PDB file of C-alpha atoms in Angstrom:
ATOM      1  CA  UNK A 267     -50.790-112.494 -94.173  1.00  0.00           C
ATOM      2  CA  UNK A 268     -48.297-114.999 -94.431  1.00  0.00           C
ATOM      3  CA  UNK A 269     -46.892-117.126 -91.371  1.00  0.00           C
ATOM      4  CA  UNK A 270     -44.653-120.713 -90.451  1.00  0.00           C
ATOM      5  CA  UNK A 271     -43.679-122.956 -87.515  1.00  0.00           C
ATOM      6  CA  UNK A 272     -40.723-124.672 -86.893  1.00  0.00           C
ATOM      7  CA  UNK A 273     -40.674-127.285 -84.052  1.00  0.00           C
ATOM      8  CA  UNK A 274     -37.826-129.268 -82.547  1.00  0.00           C
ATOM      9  CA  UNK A 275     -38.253-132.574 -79.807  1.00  0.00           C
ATOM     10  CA  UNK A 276     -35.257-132.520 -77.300  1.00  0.00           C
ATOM     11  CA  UNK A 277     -34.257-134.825 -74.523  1.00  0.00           C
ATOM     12  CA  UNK A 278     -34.397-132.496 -71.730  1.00  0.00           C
ATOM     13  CA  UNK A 279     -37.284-131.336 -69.330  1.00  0.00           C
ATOM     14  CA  UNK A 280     -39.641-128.791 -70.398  1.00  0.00           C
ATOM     15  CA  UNK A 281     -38.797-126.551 -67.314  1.00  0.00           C
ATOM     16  CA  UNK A 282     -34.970-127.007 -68.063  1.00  0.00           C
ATOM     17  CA  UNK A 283     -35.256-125.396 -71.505  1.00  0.00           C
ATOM     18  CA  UNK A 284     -37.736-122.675 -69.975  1.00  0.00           C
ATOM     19  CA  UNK A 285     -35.344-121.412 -67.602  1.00  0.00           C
ATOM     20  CA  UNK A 286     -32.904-121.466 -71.036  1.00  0.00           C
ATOM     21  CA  UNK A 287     -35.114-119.302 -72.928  1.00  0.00           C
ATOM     22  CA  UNK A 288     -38.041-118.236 -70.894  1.00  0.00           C
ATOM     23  CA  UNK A 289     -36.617-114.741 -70.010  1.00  0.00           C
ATOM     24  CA  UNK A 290     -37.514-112.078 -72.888  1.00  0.00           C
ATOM     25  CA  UNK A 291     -33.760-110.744 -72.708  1.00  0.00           C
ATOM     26  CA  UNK A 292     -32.544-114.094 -72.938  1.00  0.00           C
ATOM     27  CA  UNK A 293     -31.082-114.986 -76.482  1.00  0.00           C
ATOM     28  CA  UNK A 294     -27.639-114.511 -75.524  1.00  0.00           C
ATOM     29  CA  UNK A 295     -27.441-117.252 -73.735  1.00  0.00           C
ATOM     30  CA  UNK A 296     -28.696-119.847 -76.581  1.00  0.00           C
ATOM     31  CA  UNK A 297     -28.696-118.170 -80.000  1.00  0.00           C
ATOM     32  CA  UNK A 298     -25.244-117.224 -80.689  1.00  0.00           C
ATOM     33  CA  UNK A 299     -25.993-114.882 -83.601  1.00  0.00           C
ATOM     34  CA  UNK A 300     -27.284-112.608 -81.012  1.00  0.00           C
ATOM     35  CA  UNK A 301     -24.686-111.527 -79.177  1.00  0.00           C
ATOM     36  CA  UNK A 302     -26.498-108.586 -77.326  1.00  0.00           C
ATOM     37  CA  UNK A 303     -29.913-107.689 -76.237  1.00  0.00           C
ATOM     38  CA  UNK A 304     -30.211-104.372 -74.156  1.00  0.00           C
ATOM     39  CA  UNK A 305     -33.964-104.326 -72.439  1.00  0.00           C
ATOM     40  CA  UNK A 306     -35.714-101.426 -71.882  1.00  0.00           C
ATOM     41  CA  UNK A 307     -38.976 -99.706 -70.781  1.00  0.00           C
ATOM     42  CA  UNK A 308     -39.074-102.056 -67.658  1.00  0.00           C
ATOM     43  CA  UNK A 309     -38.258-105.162 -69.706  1.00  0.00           C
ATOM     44  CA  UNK A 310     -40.752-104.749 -72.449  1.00  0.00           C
ATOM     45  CA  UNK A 311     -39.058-104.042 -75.579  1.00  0.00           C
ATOM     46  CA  UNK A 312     -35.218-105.494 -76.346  1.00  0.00           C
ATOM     47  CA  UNK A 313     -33.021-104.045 -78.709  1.00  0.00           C
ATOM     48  CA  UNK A 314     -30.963-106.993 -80.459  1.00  0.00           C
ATOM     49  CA  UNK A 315     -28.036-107.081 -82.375  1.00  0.00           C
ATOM     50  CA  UNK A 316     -26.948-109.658 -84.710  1.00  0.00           C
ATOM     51  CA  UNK A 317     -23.322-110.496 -85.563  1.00  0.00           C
ATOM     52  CA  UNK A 318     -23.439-108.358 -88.595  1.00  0.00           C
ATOM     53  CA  UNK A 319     -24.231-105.411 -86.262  1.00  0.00           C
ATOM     54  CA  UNK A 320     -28.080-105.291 -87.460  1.00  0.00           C
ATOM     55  CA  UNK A 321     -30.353-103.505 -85.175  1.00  0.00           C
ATOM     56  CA  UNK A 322     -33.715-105.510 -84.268  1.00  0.00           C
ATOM     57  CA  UNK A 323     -36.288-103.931 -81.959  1.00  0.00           C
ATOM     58  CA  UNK A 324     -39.161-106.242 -80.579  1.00  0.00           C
ATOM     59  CA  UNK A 325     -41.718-105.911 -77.981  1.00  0.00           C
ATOM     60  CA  UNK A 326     -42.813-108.761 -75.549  1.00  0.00           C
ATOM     61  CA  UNK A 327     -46.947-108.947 -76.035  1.00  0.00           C
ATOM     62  CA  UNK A 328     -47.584-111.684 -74.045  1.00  0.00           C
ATOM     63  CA  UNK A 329     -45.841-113.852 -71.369  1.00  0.00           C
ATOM     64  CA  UNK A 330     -47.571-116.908 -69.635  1.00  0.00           C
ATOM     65  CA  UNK A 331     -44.978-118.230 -67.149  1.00  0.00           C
ATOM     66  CA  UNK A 332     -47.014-121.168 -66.624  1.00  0.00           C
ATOM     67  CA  UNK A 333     -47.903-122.224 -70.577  1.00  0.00           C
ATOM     68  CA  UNK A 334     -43.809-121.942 -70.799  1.00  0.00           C
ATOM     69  CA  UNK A 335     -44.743-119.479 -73.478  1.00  0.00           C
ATOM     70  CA  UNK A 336     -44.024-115.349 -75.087  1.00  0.00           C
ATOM     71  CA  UNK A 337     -45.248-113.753 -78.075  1.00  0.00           C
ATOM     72  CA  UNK A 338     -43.240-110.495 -79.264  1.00  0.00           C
ATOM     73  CA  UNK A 339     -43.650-108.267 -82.129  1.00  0.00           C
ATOM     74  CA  UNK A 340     -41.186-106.113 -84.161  1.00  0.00           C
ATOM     75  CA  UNK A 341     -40.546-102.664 -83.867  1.00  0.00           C
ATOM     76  CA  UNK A 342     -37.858-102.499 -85.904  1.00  0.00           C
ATOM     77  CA  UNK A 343     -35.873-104.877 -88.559  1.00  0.00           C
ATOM     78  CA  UNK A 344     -34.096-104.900 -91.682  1.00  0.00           C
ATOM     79  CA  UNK A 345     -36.979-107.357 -92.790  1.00  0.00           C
ATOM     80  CA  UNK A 346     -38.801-107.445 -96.062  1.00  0.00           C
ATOM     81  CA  UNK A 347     -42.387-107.480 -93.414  1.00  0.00           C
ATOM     82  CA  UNK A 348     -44.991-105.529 -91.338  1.00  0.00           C
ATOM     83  CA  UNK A 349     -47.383-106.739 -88.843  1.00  0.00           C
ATOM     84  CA  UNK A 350     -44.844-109.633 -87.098  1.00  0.00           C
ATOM     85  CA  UNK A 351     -45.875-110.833 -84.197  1.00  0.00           C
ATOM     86  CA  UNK A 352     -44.358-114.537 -82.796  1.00  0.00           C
ATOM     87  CA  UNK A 353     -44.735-116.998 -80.253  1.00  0.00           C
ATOM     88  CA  UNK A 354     -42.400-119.151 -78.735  1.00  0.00           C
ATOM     89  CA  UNK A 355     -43.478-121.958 -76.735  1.00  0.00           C
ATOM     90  CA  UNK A 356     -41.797-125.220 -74.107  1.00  0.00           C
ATOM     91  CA  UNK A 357     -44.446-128.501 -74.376  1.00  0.00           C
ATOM     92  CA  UNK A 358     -44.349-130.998 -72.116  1.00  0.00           C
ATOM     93  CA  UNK A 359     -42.712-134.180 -74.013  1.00  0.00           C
ATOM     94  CA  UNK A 360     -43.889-137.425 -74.470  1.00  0.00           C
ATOM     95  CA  UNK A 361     -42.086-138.256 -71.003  1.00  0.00           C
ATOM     96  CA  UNK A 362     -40.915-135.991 -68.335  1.00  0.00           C
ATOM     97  CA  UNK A 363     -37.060-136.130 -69.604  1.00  0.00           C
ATOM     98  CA  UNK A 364     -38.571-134.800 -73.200  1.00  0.00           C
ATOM     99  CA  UNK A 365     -40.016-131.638 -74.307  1.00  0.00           C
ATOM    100  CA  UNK A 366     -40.794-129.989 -78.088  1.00  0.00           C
ATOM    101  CA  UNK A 367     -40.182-126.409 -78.336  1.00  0.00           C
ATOM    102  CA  UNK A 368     -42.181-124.841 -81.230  1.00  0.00           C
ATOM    103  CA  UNK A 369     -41.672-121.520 -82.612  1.00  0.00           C
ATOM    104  CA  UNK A 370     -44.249-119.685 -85.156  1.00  0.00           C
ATOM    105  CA  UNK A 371     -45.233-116.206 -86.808  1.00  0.00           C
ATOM    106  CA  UNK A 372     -47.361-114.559 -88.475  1.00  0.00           C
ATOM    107  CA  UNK A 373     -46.413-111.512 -90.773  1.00  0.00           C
ATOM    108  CA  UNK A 374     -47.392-109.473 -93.843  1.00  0.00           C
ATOM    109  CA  UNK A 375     -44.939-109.393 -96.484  1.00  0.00           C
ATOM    110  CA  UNK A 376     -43.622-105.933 -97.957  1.00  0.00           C
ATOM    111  CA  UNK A 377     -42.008-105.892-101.085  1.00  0.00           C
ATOM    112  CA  UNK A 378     -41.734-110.347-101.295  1.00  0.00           C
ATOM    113  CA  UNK A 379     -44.140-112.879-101.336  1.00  0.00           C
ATOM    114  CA  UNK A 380     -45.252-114.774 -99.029  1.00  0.00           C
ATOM    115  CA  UNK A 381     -43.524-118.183 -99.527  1.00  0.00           C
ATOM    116  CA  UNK A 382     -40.525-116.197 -99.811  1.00  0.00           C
ATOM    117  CA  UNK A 383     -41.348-114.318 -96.145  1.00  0.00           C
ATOM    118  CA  UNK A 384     -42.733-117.942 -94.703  1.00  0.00           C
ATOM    119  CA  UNK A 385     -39.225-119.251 -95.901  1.00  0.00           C
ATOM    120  CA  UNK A 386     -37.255-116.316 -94.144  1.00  0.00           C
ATOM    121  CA  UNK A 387     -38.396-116.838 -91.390  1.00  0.00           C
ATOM    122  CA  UNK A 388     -38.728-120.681 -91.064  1.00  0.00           C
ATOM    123  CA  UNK A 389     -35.486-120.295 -91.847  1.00  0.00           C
ATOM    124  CA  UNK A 390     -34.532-118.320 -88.870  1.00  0.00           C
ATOM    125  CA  UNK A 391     -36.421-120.142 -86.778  1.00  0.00           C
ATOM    126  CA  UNK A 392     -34.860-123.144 -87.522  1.00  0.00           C
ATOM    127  CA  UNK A 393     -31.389-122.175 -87.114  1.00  0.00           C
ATOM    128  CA  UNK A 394     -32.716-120.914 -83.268  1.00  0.00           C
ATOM    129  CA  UNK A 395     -34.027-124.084 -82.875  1.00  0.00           C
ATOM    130  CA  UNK A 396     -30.945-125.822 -83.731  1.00  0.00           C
ATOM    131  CA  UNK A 397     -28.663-123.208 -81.956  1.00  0.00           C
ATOM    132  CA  UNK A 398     -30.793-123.985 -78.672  1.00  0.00           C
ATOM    133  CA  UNK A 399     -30.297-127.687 -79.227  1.00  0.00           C
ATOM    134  CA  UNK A 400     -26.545-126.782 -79.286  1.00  0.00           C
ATOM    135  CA  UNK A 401     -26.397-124.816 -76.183  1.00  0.00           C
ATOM    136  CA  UNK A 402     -28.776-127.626 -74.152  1.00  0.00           C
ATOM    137  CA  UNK A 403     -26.201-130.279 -75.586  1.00  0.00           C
ATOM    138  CA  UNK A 404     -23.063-128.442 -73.824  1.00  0.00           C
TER     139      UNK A 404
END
């Protein structure tokens, strides 16, 4: 099993960026790569797709409103892995005007190793990070 984090500090409120990002068909509105994300079973599962016109299918697996944080999985992906499951999560920043937004997963590579999966993915995650910085900068 293979995983990463990526982590950005911004200058805005923890609950600010929560209502941003908090909802699981959310990405949309911050991560411009995804354009679309159609829910379904009640809200459970989105169906992405990417600008390319990639299909991604994930499941929300947890949700704590009050922690500011979800953890999804993946259905379905064109990606090289099995077993993904990751957790995004709003802290509380050094002062109330602050907050660090971390985003981590954990995976099993298929077909790649696993600095080469770890590096996808940080990858990823740090373009969202950036993207959300972006859209909170606007």
């Amino acid at each position: 099993m293979a995983g990463t984090t990526a982590s950005t500090e911004l200058p805005v409120p923890a609950d600010r960026v929560w209502r941003l990002i908090g909802g699981f068909g959310s990405l949309p509105d911050w991560l411009p790569y995804i354009p679309t994300s159609e829910p379904s079973e009640g809200g459970r599962v989105r169906t992405l797709v990417n600008e390319e016109g990639g299909v991604i299918v994930e499941r929300l697996e947890a949700f704590d409103n009050a922690s500011r944080s979800y953890s999804y999985s993946i259905l379905r992906a064109p990606f090289p892995v099995t077993g993904y499951l990751s957790t995004i999560t709003v802290h509380e920043g050094a002062t109330p005007d602050r907050s660090r937004v971390e985003w981590s997963g954990t995976f099993t590579p298929d077909g790649i190793g696993d600095d080469e999966a770890a590096a996808l993915f940080h990858g990823i995650y740090a373009d969202g990070l950036a993207a959300l910085a972006h859209s909170l900068a606007g």
